[in-house]
mmCIF file of C-alpha atoms in Angstrom:
data_model
loop_
_atom_site.group_PDB
_atom_site.id
_atom_site.type_symbol
_atom_site.label_atom_id
_atom_site.label_comp_id
_atom_site.label_asym_id
_atom_site.label_seq_id
_atom_site.Cartn_x
_atom_site.Cartn_y
_atom_site.Cartn_z
ATOM 1 C CA MET A 26 -15.562 -13.660 -5.096
ATOM 2 C CA ILE A 27 -12.611 -11.672 -6.426
ATOM 3 C CA LEU A 28 -9.297 -12.007 -4.604
ATOM 4 C CA VAL A 29 -7.084 -8.895 -4.451
ATOM 5 C CA THR A 30 -3.621 -9.432 -3.003
ATOM 6 C CA GLY A 31 -1.860 -6.333 -1.776
ATOM 7 C CA GLY A 32 -5.430 -5.124 -1.349
ATOM 8 C CA ALA A 33 -4.569 -2.636 1.397
ATOM 9 C CA GLY A 34 -1.699 -1.165 -0.599
ATOM 10 C CA PHE A 35 -1.653 1.609 -3.157
ATOM 11 C CA ILE A 36 -2.874 0.021 -6.391
ATOM 12 C CA GLY A 37 -4.611 -2.831 -4.568
ATOM 13 C CA SER A 38 -6.891 -0.604 -2.495
ATOM 14 C CA ALA A 39 -7.595 1.481 -5.606
ATOM 15 C CA MET A 40 -8.663 -1.773 -7.285
ATOM 16 C CA VAL A 41 -11.048 -2.537 -4.408
ATOM 17 C CA TRP A 42 -12.396 1.000 -4.786
ATOM 18 C CA ARG A 43 -12.967 0.483 -8.506
ATOM 19 C CA LEU A 44 -14.871 -2.756 -7.847
ATOM 20 C CA ASN A 45 -16.938 -0.934 -5.211
ATOM 21 C CA GLN A 46 -17.722 1.773 -7.782
ATOM 22 C CA ARG A 47 -19.191 -0.976 -9.932
ATOM 23 C CA GLY A 48 -21.398 -2.024 -7.031
ATOM 24 C CA TYR A 49 -19.308 -5.086 -6.148
ATOM 25 C CA ASP A 50 -18.143 -5.964 -2.648
ATOM 26 C CA ASP A 51 -17.696 -9.760 -2.746
ATOM 27 C CA ILE A 52 -13.954 -9.212 -2.417
ATOM 28 C CA LEU A 53 -11.289 -11.058 -0.432
ATOM 29 C CA VAL A 54 -8.494 -8.659 0.515
ATOM 30 C CA VAL A 55 -5.081 -10.183 1.235
ATOM 31 C CA ASP A 56 -2.186 -8.179 2.615
ATOM 32 C CA GLU A 57 0.223 -7.766 5.528
ATOM 33 C CA LEU A 58 -0.855 -4.766 7.586
ATOM 34 C CA ALA A 59 1.573 -5.080 10.510
ATOM 35 C CA THR A 60 2.167 -1.612 12.008
ATOM 36 C CA SER A 61 1.774 0.338 8.763
ATOM 37 C CA ASP A 62 -0.970 2.847 7.979
ATOM 38 C CA LYS A 63 -2.264 0.783 5.066
ATOM 39 C CA TRP A 64 -5.396 -0.053 7.043
ATOM 40 C CA LYS A 65 -6.553 3.521 6.427
ATOM 41 C CA ASN A 66 -6.878 2.706 2.718
ATOM 42 C CA LEU A 67 -9.382 -0.028 3.589
ATOM 43 C CA ASN A 68 -11.359 1.989 6.119
ATOM 44 C CA PRO A 69 -13.821 3.575 3.611
ATOM 45 C CA LEU A 70 -14.068 0.513 1.336
ATOM 46 C CA ALA A 71 -16.458 -2.460 1.236
ATOM 47 C CA PHE A 72 -15.192 -6.045 1.051
ATOM 48 C CA ALA A 73 -16.161 -9.482 2.347
ATOM 49 C CA ASP A 74 -13.049 -10.546 4.270
ATOM 50 C CA TYR A 75 -9.394 -9.852 4.983
ATOM 51 C CA TRP A 76 -6.608 -12.451 5.204
ATOM 52 C CA HIS A 77 -2.954 -12.113 6.064
ATOM 53 C CA LYS A 78 -0.747 -13.108 3.121
ATOM 54 C CA ASP A 79 0.537 -16.169 5.011
ATOM 55 C CA GLU A 80 -3.033 -17.401 5.458
ATOM 56 C CA LEU A 81 -3.611 -17.237 1.709
ATOM 57 C CA LEU A 82 -0.469 -19.223 0.957
ATOM 58 C CA ARG A 83 -1.442 -21.821 3.570
ATOM 59 C CA ARG A 84 -4.938 -22.155 2.070
ATOM 60 C CA VAL A 85 -3.511 -22.469 -1.434
ATOM 61 C CA GLU A 86 -1.060 -25.171 -0.369
ATOM 62 C CA GLN A 87 -3.731 -27.076 1.589
ATOM 63 C CA ASN A 88 -6.375 -26.627 -1.123
ATOM 64 C CA THR A 89 -8.884 -25.073 1.282
ATOM 65 C CA MET A 90 -9.670 -21.947 -0.695
ATOM 66 C CA PRO A 91 -13.218 -20.593 -1.116
ATOM 67 C CA ARG A 92 -14.677 -20.287 -4.604
ATOM 68 C CA ILE A 93 -12.724 -17.557 -6.397
ATOM 69 C CA GLU A 94 -13.734 -16.143 -9.777
ATOM 70 C CA ALA A 95 -10.665 -14.002 -10.405
ATOM 71 C CA VAL A 96 -7.371 -12.981 -8.810
ATOM 72 C CA VAL A 97 -5.747 -9.550 -9.000
ATOM 73 C CA HIS A 98 -2.246 -10.218 -7.692
ATOM 74 C CA LEU A 99 -0.681 -6.918 -6.661
ATOM 75 C CA GLY A 100 0.907 -8.063 -3.405
ATOM 76 C CA ALA A 101 4.697 -7.859 -3.368
ATOM 77 C CA CYS A 102 7.610 -6.052 -1.823
ATOM 78 C CA SER A 103 7.560 -2.942 -4.015
ATOM 79 C CA SER A 104 10.579 -1.158 -2.580
ATOM 80 C CA THR A 105 13.129 -0.473 -5.307
ATOM 81 C CA THR A 106 15.792 -0.050 -2.615
ATOM 82 C CA GLU A 107 15.235 -3.460 -0.935
ATOM 83 C CA ARG A 108 18.597 -5.248 -0.768
ATOM 84 C CA ASP A 109 17.536 -8.640 0.621
ATOM 85 C CA SER A 110 17.431 -10.702 -2.560
ATOM 86 C CA ASP A 111 16.424 -13.913 -0.770
ATOM 87 C CA TYR A 112 13.374 -12.151 0.672
ATOM 88 C CA LEU A 113 12.447 -10.776 -2.747
ATOM 89 C CA MET A 114 12.785 -14.170 -4.404
ATOM 90 C CA LYS A 115 10.542 -15.758 -1.783
ATOM 91 C CA ASN A 116 7.987 -12.969 -1.545
ATOM 92 C CA ASN A 117 7.839 -11.765 -5.170
ATOM 93 C CA VAL A 118 8.675 -14.921 -7.100
ATOM 94 C CA ALA A 119 7.883 -18.143 -5.214
ATOM 95 C CA TYR A 120 4.659 -16.742 -3.742
ATOM 96 C CA SER A 121 3.500 -15.586 -7.180
ATOM 97 C CA GLN A 122 4.353 -18.970 -8.689
ATOM 98 C CA ALA A 123 2.255 -20.798 -6.098
ATOM 99 C CA LEU A 124 -0.743 -18.520 -6.619
ATOM 100 C CA ALA A 125 -0.480 -18.614 -10.420
ATOM 101 C CA THR A 126 -0.257 -22.404 -10.410
ATOM 102 C CA TRP A 127 -3.390 -22.607 -8.277
ATOM 103 C CA CYS A 128 -5.245 -20.293 -10.685
ATOM 104 C CA LEU A 129 -4.127 -22.143 -13.795
ATOM 105 C CA GLU A 130 -5.136 -25.538 -12.407
ATOM 106 C CA ARG A 131 -8.660 -24.253 -11.743
ATOM 107 C CA GLY A 132 -9.194 -21.954 -14.716
ATOM 108 C CA VAL A 133 -9.309 -18.854 -12.493
ATOM 109 C CA ARG A 134 -8.646 -15.556 -14.256
ATOM 110 C CA MET A 135 -5.443 -13.886 -12.980
ATOM 111 C CA VAL A 136 -3.984 -10.431 -13.568
ATOM 112 C CA TYR A 137 -0.650 -9.756 -11.860
ATOM 113 C CA ALA A 138 1.747 -6.866 -11.359
ATOM 114 C CA SER A 139 5.062 -6.926 -13.148
ATOM 115 C CA SER A 140 7.038 -3.679 -13.378
ATOM 116 C CA ALA A 141 8.765 -1.310 -15.769
ATOM 117 C CA ALA A 142 11.778 -1.810 -13.476
ATOM 118 C CA THR A 143 12.402 -4.997 -15.482
ATOM 119 C CA TYR A 144 13.568 -2.812 -18.402
ATOM 120 C CA GLY A 145 16.650 -1.645 -16.508
ATOM 121 C CA ASP A 146 18.351 1.345 -18.128
ATOM 122 C CA GLY A 147 16.104 1.066 -21.182
ATOM 123 C CA ALA A 148 18.934 0.043 -23.502
ATOM 124 C CA GLN A 149 16.669 -2.669 -24.950
ATOM 125 C CA GLY A 150 13.761 -0.265 -25.300
ATOM 126 C CA TYR A 151 10.339 -0.453 -23.648
ATOM 127 C CA VAL A 152 8.484 -2.797 -25.957
ATOM 128 C CA ASP A 153 6.438 -5.492 -24.164
ATOM 129 C CA ASP A 154 7.541 -8.304 -26.473
ATOM 130 C CA GLU A 155 7.415 -11.540 -24.471
ATOM 131 C CA SER A 156 9.907 -13.246 -26.786
ATOM 132 C CA ALA A 157 12.570 -10.632 -26.001
ATOM 133 C CA ILE A 158 12.403 -10.382 -22.214
ATOM 134 C CA ASP A 159 15.489 -12.582 -21.757
ATOM 135 C CA ALA A 160 17.649 -9.650 -22.868
ATOM 136 C CA LEU A 161 16.367 -7.287 -20.157
ATOM 137 C CA ARG A 162 18.760 -6.373 -17.355
ATOM 138 C CA PRO A 163 17.056 -4.802 -14.310
ATOM 139 C CA LEU A 164 19.108 -2.312 -12.283
ATOM 140 C CA ASN A 165 17.981 -3.427 -8.830
ATOM 141 C CA GLN A 166 16.894 -6.514 -6.909
ATOM 142 C CA TYR A 167 13.221 -5.539 -7.011
ATOM 143 C CA GLY A 168 13.231 -5.342 -10.808
ATOM 144 C CA TYR A 169 15.111 -8.638 -10.994
ATOM 145 C CA SER A 170 12.473 -10.382 -8.849
ATOM 146 C CA LYS A 171 9.734 -9.166 -11.203
ATOM 147 C CA GLN A 172 11.784 -10.286 -14.184
ATOM 148 C CA ARG A 173 12.203 -13.779 -12.713
ATOM 149 C CA PHE A 174 8.456 -14.267 -12.400
ATOM 150 C CA ASP A 175 7.825 -12.958 -15.926
ATOM 151 C CA LEU A 176 10.371 -15.458 -17.255
ATOM 152 C CA TRP A 177 8.788 -18.298 -15.272
ATOM 153 C CA ALA A 178 5.325 -17.381 -16.544
ATOM 154 C CA ARG A 179 6.532 -17.434 -20.126
ATOM 155 C CA ARG A 180 8.592 -20.636 -19.782
ATOM 156 C CA THR A 181 5.708 -22.579 -18.225
ATOM 157 C CA GLY A 182 3.150 -21.299 -20.714
ATOM 158 C CA ALA A 183 1.271 -19.452 -17.966
ATOM 159 C CA LEU A 184 1.340 -16.218 -20.003
ATOM 160 C CA LYS A 185 -1.065 -17.809 -22.469
ATOM 161 C CA LYS A 186 -3.736 -17.578 -19.764
ATOM 162 C CA ILE A 187 -2.722 -14.974 -17.188
ATOM 163 C CA VAL A 188 -1.963 -11.282 -17.746
ATOM 164 C CA GLY A 189 1.102 -9.462 -16.433
ATOM 165 C CA LEU A 190 1.212 -5.663 -16.308
ATOM 166 C CA LYS A 191 4.457 -3.716 -16.439
ATOM 167 C CA PHE A 192 3.469 -0.659 -14.422
ATOM 168 C CA PHE A 193 5.373 2.524 -15.155
ATOM 169 C CA ASN A 194 5.356 5.528 -12.756
ATOM 170 C CA VAL A 195 1.999 5.196 -11.025
ATOM 171 C CA PHE A 196 0.724 7.973 -8.758
ATOM 172 C CA GLY A 197 -2.529 8.888 -7.075
ATOM 173 C CA PRO A 198 -4.704 8.514 -3.967
ATOM 174 C CA ASN A 199 -3.988 5.788 -1.376
ATOM 175 C CA GLU A 200 -0.200 5.917 -1.701
ATOM 176 C CA TYR A 201 0.092 7.817 1.594
ATOM 177 C CA HIS A 202 1.604 4.895 3.519
ATOM 178 C CA LYS A 203 4.489 4.406 1.074
ATOM 179 C CA GLN A 204 6.770 6.972 2.721
ATOM 180 C CA ASP A 205 9.997 7.245 0.688
ATOM 181 C CA MET A 206 8.460 5.126 -2.103
ATOM 182 C CA SER A 207 5.562 7.560 -2.571
ATOM 183 C CA SER A 208 5.295 9.449 -5.856
ATOM 184 C CA VAL A 209 6.953 12.764 -6.600
ATOM 185 C CA VAL A 210 3.462 14.279 -6.931
ATOM 186 C CA PHE A 211 2.788 13.383 -3.302
ATOM 187 C CA LYS A 212 6.209 14.627 -2.165
ATOM 188 C CA ALA A 213 6.019 17.786 -4.262
ATOM 189 C CA TYR A 214 2.616 18.710 -2.873
ATOM 190 C CA HIS A 215 3.873 18.527 0.702
ATOM 191 C CA GLN A 216 7.098 20.383 -0.139
ATOM 192 C CA ILE A 217 5.132 23.203 -1.771
ATOM 193 C CA VAL A 218 2.693 23.505 1.121
ATOM 194 C CA ALA A 219 5.550 23.517 3.654
ATOM 195 C CA THR A 220 8.220 25.567 1.858
ATOM 196 C CA GLY A 221 6.741 27.064 -1.309
ATOM 197 C CA GLN A 222 9.141 25.181 -3.583
ATOM 198 C CA VAL A 223 10.006 21.725 -4.956
ATOM 199 C CA LYS A 224 13.397 19.999 -4.925
ATOM 200 C CA LEU A 225 14.358 17.846 -7.928
ATOM 201 C CA PHE A 226 17.553 15.953 -8.709
ATOM 202 C CA ARG A 227 20.197 17.476 -10.914
ATOM 203 C CA SER A 228 21.004 15.630 -14.122
ATOM 204 C CA TYR A 229 24.323 13.846 -14.593
ATOM 205 C CA GLU A 230 23.758 13.151 -18.279
ATOM 206 C CA ALA A 231 24.592 15.775 -20.893
ATOM 207 C CA ASN A 232 21.464 15.009 -22.924
ATOM 208 C CA TYR A 233 19.132 15.874 -20.053
ATOM 209 C CA ALA A 234 18.769 19.225 -18.326
ATOM 210 C CA ASP A 235 18.264 19.415 -14.572
ATOM 211 C CA GLY A 236 14.734 18.203 -13.950
ATOM 212 C CA GLY A 237 14.592 17.152 -17.596
ATOM 213 C CA GLN A 238 14.837 13.448 -16.816
ATOM 214 C CA MET A 239 11.730 11.809 -18.259
ATOM 215 C CA ARG A 240 9.189 9.286 -17.022
ATOM 216 C CA ASP A 241 5.902 7.826 -18.186
ATOM 217 C CA PHE A 242 3.609 8.996 -15.385
ATOM 218 C CA VAL A 243 0.275 7.148 -15.154
ATOM 219 C CA TYR A 244 -2.700 7.811 -12.876
ATOM 220 C CA VAL A 245 -3.773 4.988 -10.574
ATOM 221 C CA LYS A 246 -7.442 5.438 -11.568
ATOM 222 C CA ASP A 247 -6.508 4.613 -15.172
ATOM 223 C CA CYS A 248 -4.513 1.574 -14.044
ATOM 224 C CA VAL A 249 -7.421 0.029 -12.172
ATOM 225 C CA ASP A 250 -9.746 0.754 -15.091
ATOM 226 C CA VAL A 251 -7.414 -1.310 -17.282
ATOM 227 C CA ILE A 252 -7.296 -4.150 -14.745
ATOM 228 C CA ASP A 253 -11.079 -4.059 -14.398
ATOM 229 C CA TRP A 254 -11.438 -4.471 -18.159
ATOM 230 C CA LEU A 255 -8.836 -7.237 -18.303
ATOM 231 C CA LEU A 256 -10.687 -9.306 -15.710
ATOM 232 C CA GLU A 257 -13.478 -9.837 -18.202
ATOM 233 C CA GLN A 258 -11.209 -10.838 -21.103
ATOM 234 C CA LYS A 259 -9.914 -14.315 -21.951
ATOM 235 C CA PHE A 260 -6.470 -13.640 -23.440
ATOM 236 C CA GLY A 261 -3.144 -13.758 -21.604
ATOM 237 C CA GLY A 262 0.154 -11.978 -22.088
ATOM 238 C CA LEU A 263 2.568 -9.392 -20.788
ATOM 239 C CA PHE A 264 1.600 -5.749 -21.311
ATOM 240 C CA ASN A 265 2.991 -2.322 -20.529
ATOM 241 C CA LEU A 266 0.818 -0.050 -18.426
ATOM 242 C CA GLY A 267 1.711 3.597 -18.846
ATOM 243 C CA THR A 268 0.324 6.427 -20.936
ATOM 244 C CA GLY A 269 2.789 6.023 -23.794
ATOM 245 C CA GLN A 270 3.915 9.636 -23.354
ATOM 246 C CA ALA A 271 7.039 10.473 -21.321
ATOM 247 C CA GLN A 272 7.221 13.858 -19.593
ATOM 248 C CA THR A 273 9.843 15.547 -17.457
ATOM 249 C CA TRP A 274 10.050 15.916 -13.711
ATOM 250 C CA ASN A 275 9.818 19.648 -14.405
ATOM 251 C CA ASP A 276 6.472 19.066 -16.152
ATOM 252 C CA LEU A 277 5.263 17.100 -13.156
ATOM 253 C CA ALA A 278 6.337 19.744 -10.643
ATOM 254 C CA ARG A 279 4.747 22.550 -12.672
ATOM 255 C CA ALA A 280 1.491 20.577 -12.823
ATOM 256 C CA VAL A 281 1.422 20.390 -9.017
ATOM 257 C CA PHE A 282 2.055 24.140 -8.731
ATOM 258 C CA ALA A 283 -0.711 24.776 -11.270
ATOM 259 C CA ALA A 284 -3.152 22.565 -9.384
ATOM 260 C CA LEU A 285 -2.459 24.693 -6.303
ATOM 261 C CA GLY A 286 -2.719 27.953 -8.241
ATOM 262 C CA ARG A 287 0.903 28.883 -7.538
ATOM 263 C CA ALA A 288 3.866 29.969 -9.650
ATOM 264 C CA ALA A 289 6.516 27.274 -10.081
ATOM 265 C CA ALA A 290 9.604 27.432 -7.859
ATOM 266 C CA ILE A 291 12.034 24.541 -8.421
ATOM 267 C CA GLU A 292 15.400 23.942 -6.721
ATOM 268 C CA TYR A 293 17.824 21.329 -8.089
ATOM 269 C CA ILE A 294 19.769 19.217 -5.618
ATOM 270 C CA ASP A 295 22.511 16.582 -5.873
ATOM 271 C CA MET A 296 21.431 13.011 -6.497
ATOM 272 C CA PRO A 297 22.647 10.534 -3.834
ATOM 273 C CA GLU A 298 25.824 8.819 -4.962
ATOM 274 C CA ALA A 299 24.263 5.370 -4.525
ATOM 275 C CA LEU A 300 21.543 6.156 -7.085
ATOM 276 C CA ARG A 301 23.623 7.666 -9.871
ATOM 277 C CA GLY A 302 24.707 4.402 -11.463
ATOM 278 C CA ARG A 303 21.214 2.894 -11.289
ATOM 279 C CA TYR A 304 19.151 5.891 -12.348
ATOM 280 C CA GLN A 305 16.778 5.754 -15.335
ATOM 281 C CA TYR A 306 16.852 8.982 -17.367
ATOM 282 C CA PHE A 307 14.037 8.004 -19.718
ATOM 283 C CA THR A 308 11.103 5.619 -19.538
ATOM 284 C CA GLN A 309 8.166 5.496 -21.920
ATOM 285 C CA ALA A 310 5.742 2.634 -22.277
ATOM 286 C CA ASP A 311 5.129 1.323 -25.763
ATOM 287 C CA MET A 312 1.358 0.935 -25.528
ATOM 288 C CA ARG A 313 0.638 -0.502 -28.978
ATOM 289 C CA LYS A 314 0.217 -4.064 -27.723
ATOM 290 C CA LEU A 315 -2.463 -3.208 -25.163
ATOM 291 C CA ALA A 316 -4.197 -0.879 -27.623
ATOM 292 C CA ALA A 317 -4.367 -3.723 -30.152
ATOM 293 C CA THR A 318 -6.475 -5.767 -27.717
ATOM 294 C CA GLY A 319 -9.231 -3.176 -27.942
ATOM 295 C CA CYS A 320 -8.785 -1.909 -24.392
ATOM 296 C CA PRO A 321 -11.158 1.100 -24.223
ATOM 297 C CA VAL A 322 -9.524 2.996 -21.332
ATOM 298 C CA LYS A 323 -8.697 6.637 -22.107
ATOM 299 C CA PHE A 324 -5.777 7.848 -20.011
ATOM 300 C CA HIS A 325 -5.776 11.156 -18.163
ATOM 301 C CA THR A 326 -3.266 13.747 -19.288
ATOM 302 C CA LEU A 327 -0.563 14.402 -16.704
ATOM 303 C CA GLU A 328 -2.026 17.814 -15.937
ATOM 304 C CA ALA A 329 -5.590 16.520 -15.526
ATOM 305 C CA ALA A 330 -4.480 13.603 -13.346
ATOM 306 C CA VAL A 331 -2.353 15.803 -11.085
ATOM 307 C CA GLU A 332 -5.180 18.319 -10.768
ATOM 308 C CA ASP A 333 -7.629 15.592 -9.756
ATOM 309 C CA TYR A 334 -5.194 14.070 -7.242
ATOM 310 C CA VAL A 335 -4.204 17.377 -5.673
ATOM 311 C CA GLN A 336 -7.586 19.083 -5.577
ATOM 312 C CA GLN A 337 -9.837 16.113 -4.803
ATOM 313 C CA TYR A 338 -7.557 14.211 -2.406
ATOM 314 C CA LEU A 339 -4.286 15.765 -1.240
ATOM 315 C CA HIS A 340 -5.783 19.187 -0.589
ATOM 316 C CA THR A 341 -8.890 17.917 1.210
ATOM 317 C CA ALA A 342 -9.756 16.552 4.626
ATOM 318 C CA GLN A 343 -10.762 13.175 3.112
ATOM 319 C CA PRO A 344 -7.745 12.010 1.083
ATOM 320 C CA HIS A 345 -8.604 8.324 0.619
ATOM 321 C CA LEU A 346 -10.549 6.735 -2.202
ATOM 322 C CA ALA A 347 -13.955 5.972 -0.723
ATOM 323 C CA ASN A 348 -16.822 3.665 -1.536
ATOM 324 C CA ASP A 349 -19.603 6.090 -2.435
ATOM 325 C CA VAL A 350 -21.755 3.514 -4.246
ATOM 326 C CA THR A 351 -24.005 1.062 -2.432
ATOM 327 C CA PRO A 352 -22.955 -2.478 -3.440
ATOM 328 C CA THR A 353 -25.629 -4.648 -5.026
ATOM 329 C CA PRO A 354 -25.933 -8.445 -5.293
ATOM 330 C CA ALA A 355 -25.150 -8.301 -9.007
ATOM 331 C CA ALA A 356 -21.887 -10.159 -9.432
ATOM 332 C CA ILE A 357 -19.133 -9.352 -11.873
ATOM 333 C CA ARG A 358 -18.461 -12.528 -13.844
ATOM 334 C CA PRO A 359 -14.867 -12.482 -15.141
ATOM 335 C CA ALA A 360 -14.105 -14.770 -18.048
ATOM 336 C CA ALA A 361 -12.157 -17.894 -17.094
#
């Protein structure tokens, strides 16, 4: 059985979908559904069982877990605007420590989500060098919580066995429940359909034109392909997960217009005062470390990824990733 925490969320449900595409459904999904619409991500997918996140922690602490071959730990508070630091430290750090310790004691393969938010304003660059992560200064509490777990994993030697992924700007199907935290592709699509134009933030840095702020945008399908490959490897470490090619918000918006067959119409608006001092003007994953492992995943171009997302999901009556492969008894055997 493969355990996927955050399995009803954006990347987590995409991971369940990827496993389904490989004909695998012996999956334990862990999440906290509450009153959100995340359940819709699970509706078309195949998996063995669902647990609330508190049930998993209880089972880990009481040592009453079923046999688990691998853990994909994507469950966390992912809101970059969350201000409750105590909650983040409990939910994103202590919980991850307990689960990682359980995996390490039993030789269970673990891949977990870190974040590019750990890089802060990028003054130290975006190189995934584990020996240099002490110098990173995240700009918000969310990034700090991810940084704390990375530091713990390195200090305890856990990173020799488990893999952490510093996700950059991920977008794609199954993010529909994220509301304000959804991608600009998702927001732009709905703005265009409703008004015929897209609104982007003005720049407050002389080196960047309005809409010229740059991000490393990466498609969720590529992310889960990387995780899928990593589950069958034996090495540990901390790795960036982006495309390695930064592009502008203008590029992103134009790709959405192109996918809809429309001419671009962009309006620039003021950035909220609260964001201006914490805003990243440039992010770009240094992907050399992951490439050196032999990872075979070929990333979509921004234009191809946006076209797939818009035309196959956003602009259809069936937006969610769906299990369209009949699972078989053949088990995926991740390396311990």
